[in-house]
């Protein structure tokens, strides 16, 4: 063994060399630059989390140790249990629907020339704050069809197939020959052919009469038939108009349905003309005339979108409107990296477009879809703004979520201990989802 070899053997294995920074920056300098960010992170994130954890073990006043009583309230308080149930609904449905719509939009916009413009329109709601979106959808879901877009469309579609009555408030006046019957009105006496029957009603304002309504006319008797008039009978003062008689200023009930009833069966029916006159055949002889309840059905007022049963799905719809564009943009970016050769090979092998989408496109986009869905899950776990603004006071309890309940317990009900426990519970729910997302992102970086 040579002296040099012996010297090298005695020195032992070489110490690992320190990895130099790519930019040549020393660790001390890097730490100094990171220090302000670390201080802010500690002051704005770490300290509030630690304080919330400690505060969650104390009572409302903060001077008495409550142990796990605040955490027990998470599962015994009715408001918190409702919030937890609604959060589960949000986590299951909102990210799924938003991701699915984003996938569909991303795939379809690749095939049209105006795809970029469509993406811009769908993504535009992301530029709107949650506050503004909540105000917008509070108006969209308004119960009044003259204000709420959703009910305006719904009522329009409904009235196309089932027209509502124009006389919901009509009813017999003084000394009327009509009496109530199963939601409608019926004559007290039977009618005979050759008679002219008067069916006076009141209760409909002149501006609420159908546009086709004309000045009422007294129907002339006809042999072998029953004639009559259904009209708005009113008097405006002593000596002006005559009760029970057609006056020049009174309108006929245009479109009013009249039925002739014998032994509980309808033997004939007619529809009043624009001047309120109608004619029934001889089969109506000896029958009583009925104005069925359908004449007085209240106008269809649409769906109570913000009622107790639909308020949560309605708010989820507003959330999807905002975040489907976010999902679409991320998925479209992932779709741009899909090898076109694989898609073309599948088509050459005989696969149709649905099979290509389901068996090739979706599996290749699975990592991107997972990232989008998990990101939206984290987002909906702490949803607050939309629920607080859209849900009216009457149904806010039914739309309650954990973040809103945290706000209510901490600021409205004066229970900061329970509010802190809810905050810690939310953090525990978010952490596993965040870790899953971080692991997936690291895998993507390694690839």
PDB file of C-alpha atoms in Angstrom, residues 12 35 57 68 118 161 170 179 218 229 235 245 269 304 311 322 350 357 413 425:
ATOM      1  CA  UNK A  12     -12.265   7.837   6.152  1.00  0.00           C
ATOM      2  CA  UNK A  35     -38.391  36.512   8.478  1.00  0.00           C
ATOM      3  CA  UNK A  57     -61.968  25.255  26.420  1.00  0.00           C
ATOM      4  CA  UNK A  68     -64.980  19.726  26.459  1.00  0.00           C
ATOM      5  CA  UNK A 118     -68.060  31.456 -23.987  1.00  0.00           C
ATOM      6  CA  UNK A 161     -99.785  25.333 -20.077  1.00  0.00           C
ATOM      7  CA  UNK A 170    -114.554  37.955  -7.271  1.00  0.00           C
ATOM      8  CA  UNK A 179    -124.219  31.187  -2.903  1.00  0.00           C
ATOM      9  CA  UNK A 218    -127.900  42.094 -20.805  1.00  0.00           C
ATOM     10  CA  UNK A 229    -124.736  37.633 -18.208  1.00  0.00           C
ATOM     11  CA  UNK A 235    -122.972  51.036  -7.678  1.00  0.00           C
ATOM     12  CA  UNK A 245    -128.912  45.332 -13.367  1.00  0.00           C
ATOM     13  CA  UNK A 269    -121.178  24.319 -19.882  1.00  0.00           C
ATOM     14  CA  UNK A 304     -90.811  29.710  -2.919  1.00  0.00           C
ATOM     15  CA  UNK A 311     -83.248  27.557   0.302  1.00  0.00           C
ATOM     16  CA  UNK A 322     -69.874  31.613  -9.576  1.00  0.00           C
ATOM     17  CA  UNK A 350     -64.251   2.479 -33.456  1.00  0.00           C
ATOM     18  CA  UNK A 357     -65.011  11.071 -23.434  1.00  0.00           C
ATOM     19  CA  UNK A 413     -75.490  35.164  20.927  1.00  0.00           C
ATOM     20  CA  UNK A 425     -63.811  21.856  14.275  1.00  0.00           C
TER      21      UNK A 425
END
